[in-house]
């Protein structure tokens, strides 16, 4: 294939990925098991085991940030569900301590300050009088500037 063919294919892949939400709505795990019912029975068994522990799942766009996006969302979702102001304050204190550690480690604050500020705001809105719910978190985490 020519360079133009390769670029065209890459653009098609990017366009298809962009149509998918950064984070999907919550789905039951049986939606996942139906995708594998004609495949590996090991996967089907593992999905059934997950269903015993978890109430559902959310799909994340597989764009290289999917693990981190999913982890941060689950962490923030848990903070919101618990609504514990003391826990939120403890997390904010730990986040602020990392700012100093990053600078001490040689990172320029310019590199991480925007991301840290966005995360701090998300944590602050997890409990207390100005707390927002999981729906608001999901809307926010679907924005490229917040989620990436």
Tab-separated table of C-alpha atoms in Angstrom:
chain	number	residue	atom	x	y	z
A	1	UNK	CA	0.000	0.000	0.000
A	2	UNK	CA	1.078	3.557	-0.661
A	3	UNK	CA	1.619	6.211	1.990
A	4	UNK	CA	-1.686	7.782	0.924
A	5	UNK	CA	-3.479	4.451	1.433
A	6	UNK	CA	-1.975	4.072	4.889
A	7	UNK	CA	-2.935	7.628	5.870
A	8	UNK	CA	-6.462	7.098	4.567
A	9	UNK	CA	-6.820	3.921	6.613
A	10	UNK	CA	-5.470	5.642	9.753
A	11	UNK	CA	-7.952	8.496	9.257
A	12	UNK	CA	-10.810	6.007	8.887
A	13	UNK	CA	-9.779	4.307	12.133
A	14	UNK	CA	-9.590	7.657	13.962
A	15	UNK	CA	-12.995	8.701	12.609
A	16	UNK	CA	-14.576	5.426	13.725
A	17	UNK	CA	-13.028	5.755	17.196
A	18	UNK	CA	-14.211	9.355	17.526
A	19	UNK	CA	-17.820	8.203	17.046
A	20	UNK	CA	-17.553	6.164	20.235
A	21	UNK	CA	-18.100	7.873	23.591
A	22	UNK	CA	-15.070	8.303	25.835
A	23	UNK	CA	-17.130	6.562	28.548
A	24	UNK	CA	-20.347	4.705	27.936
A	25	UNK	CA	-23.487	4.347	29.986
A	26	UNK	CA	-23.623	1.643	32.614
A	27	UNK	CA	-24.520	-1.747	31.143
A	28	UNK	CA	-25.249	-5.081	32.705
A	29	UNK	CA	-22.499	-7.646	32.366
A	30	UNK	CA	-24.784	-9.986	30.422
A	31	UNK	CA	-24.306	-7.585	27.482
A	32	UNK	CA	-20.657	-8.597	27.513
A	33	UNK	CA	-21.319	-12.303	27.917
A	34	UNK	CA	-23.613	-12.288	24.876
A	35	UNK	CA	-20.677	-11.008	22.811
A	36	UNK	CA	-18.637	-14.063	23.805
A	37	UNK	CA	-21.336	-16.752	23.918
A	38	UNK	CA	-20.106	-18.306	20.659
A	39	UNK	CA	-16.462	-17.851	21.611
A	40	UNK	CA	-14.342	-18.931	24.510
A	41	UNK	CA	-16.262	-20.544	27.360
A	42	UNK	CA	-13.443	-19.449	29.654
A	43	UNK	CA	-14.425	-15.815	28.954
A	44	UNK	CA	-18.104	-16.570	29.539
A	45	UNK	CA	-17.272	-18.167	32.896
A	46	UNK	CA	-15.079	-15.242	33.905
A	47	UNK	CA	-17.806	-12.753	32.963
A	48	UNK	CA	-20.297	-14.729	35.072
A	49	UNK	CA	-17.867	-14.516	38.000
A	50	UNK	CA	-17.561	-10.751	37.516
A	51	UNK	CA	-21.360	-10.473	37.535
A	52	UNK	CA	-21.360	-11.994	41.036
A	53	UNK	CA	-19.233	-9.100	42.312
A	54	UNK	CA	-20.096	-6.106	40.116
A	55	UNK	CA	-23.431	-4.588	39.177
A	56	UNK	CA	-22.392	-3.484	35.718
A	57	UNK	CA	-19.747	-2.078	33.439
A	58	UNK	CA	-18.999	0.940	31.315
A	59	UNK	CA	-17.225	0.732	28.001
A	60	UNK	CA	-14.360	3.124	27.355
A	61	UNK	CA	-13.040	4.266	24.012
A	62	UNK	CA	-9.858	2.288	23.374
A	63	UNK	CA	-7.658	5.245	22.569
A	64	UNK	CA	-4.606	4.760	24.761
A	65	UNK	CA	-6.101	6.653	27.707
A	66	UNK	CA	-8.873	4.123	28.320
A	67	UNK	CA	-7.336	2.458	31.389
A	68	UNK	CA	-6.516	5.724	33.143
A	69	UNK	CA	-9.878	7.273	32.214
A	70	UNK	CA	-11.733	4.204	33.522
A	71	UNK	CA	-9.692	4.078	36.720
A	72	UNK	CA	-10.160	7.767	37.497
A	73	UNK	CA	-13.882	7.577	36.720
A	74	UNK	CA	-14.365	4.565	39.001
A	75	UNK	CA	-12.389	6.288	41.773
A	76	UNK	CA	-14.399	9.515	41.484
A	77	UNK	CA	-17.659	7.577	41.173
A	78	UNK	CA	-16.857	5.819	44.450
A	79	UNK	CA	-16.105	9.135	46.158
A	80	UNK	CA	-19.446	10.507	44.992
A	81	UNK	CA	-21.380	7.421	46.040
A	82	UNK	CA	-19.845	7.475	49.527
A	83	UNK	CA	-20.146	11.278	49.857
A	84	UNK	CA	-17.664	11.305	52.737
A	85	UNK	CA	-16.275	14.826	53.188
A	86	UNK	CA	-13.375	13.590	55.335
A	87	UNK	CA	-12.345	11.117	52.636
A	88	UNK	CA	-12.514	13.839	49.972
A	89	UNK	CA	-10.345	16.139	52.103
A	90	UNK	CA	-7.835	13.319	52.625
A	91	UNK	CA	-7.632	12.673	48.867
A	92	UNK	CA	-7.189	16.407	48.158
A	93	UNK	CA	-4.380	16.568	50.710
A	94	UNK	CA	-2.644	13.587	49.074
A	95	UNK	CA	-3.071	15.141	45.614
A	96	UNK	CA	-1.503	18.395	46.786
A	97	UNK	CA	1.408	16.467	48.305
A	98	UNK	CA	2.027	14.898	44.890
A	99	UNK	CA	2.378	18.345	43.359
A	100	UNK	CA	5.498	18.904	45.465
A	101	UNK	CA	6.822	15.421	44.752
A	102	UNK	CA	6.475	15.920	41.004
A	103	UNK	CA	8.304	19.242	41.118
A	104	UNK	CA	10.952	17.727	43.375
A	105	UNK	CA	11.304	14.890	40.857
A	106	UNK	CA	12.159	17.340	38.105
A	107	UNK	CA	8.801	17.852	36.405
A	108	UNK	CA	7.894	21.387	35.442
A	109	UNK	CA	4.612	22.391	37.021
A	110	UNK	CA	3.477	23.666	33.627
A	111	UNK	CA	3.375	20.042	32.438
A	112	UNK	CA	0.835	18.789	34.986
A	113	UNK	CA	-0.873	21.788	36.583
A	114	UNK	CA	-3.931	21.834	34.274
A	115	UNK	CA	-4.617	18.114	34.689
A	116	UNK	CA	-4.092	18.347	38.442
A	117	UNK	CA	-6.492	21.303	38.676
A	118	UNK	CA	-9.186	19.437	36.722
A	119	UNK	CA	-8.770	16.386	38.953
A	120	UNK	CA	-8.851	18.557	42.073
A	121	UNK	CA	-12.120	20.174	40.963
A	122	UNK	CA	-13.648	16.753	40.259
A	123	UNK	CA	-12.619	15.542	43.713
A	124	UNK	CA	-13.983	18.684	45.414
A	125	UNK	CA	-17.365	18.156	43.770
A	126	UNK	CA	-17.581	14.623	45.192
A	127	UNK	CA	-18.951	15.511	48.642
A	128	UNK	CA	-20.286	18.380	50.682
A	129	UNK	CA	-22.864	21.071	49.952
A	130	UNK	CA	-21.738	21.569	46.331
A	131	UNK	CA	-21.484	17.873	45.517
A	132	UNK	CA	-22.574	16.681	42.103
A	133	UNK	CA	-23.805	13.220	41.235
A	134	UNK	CA	-22.473	10.415	39.085
A	135	UNK	CA	-24.501	11.632	36.089
A	136	UNK	CA	-22.698	14.980	36.191
A	137	UNK	CA	-19.368	13.177	36.533
A	138	UNK	CA	-20.150	11.053	33.479
A	139	UNK	CA	-21.033	14.117	31.416
A	140	UNK	CA	-17.820	15.786	32.502
A	141	UNK	CA	-15.655	12.719	31.829
A	142	UNK	CA	-17.083	12.495	28.316
A	143	UNK	CA	-15.457	15.839	27.511
A	144	UNK	CA	-12.100	15.479	25.810
A	145	UNK	CA	-10.509	18.294	27.813
A	146	UNK	CA	-11.429	16.658	31.118
A	147	UNK	CA	-11.040	13.008	30.219
A	148	UNK	CA	-7.741	13.201	28.391
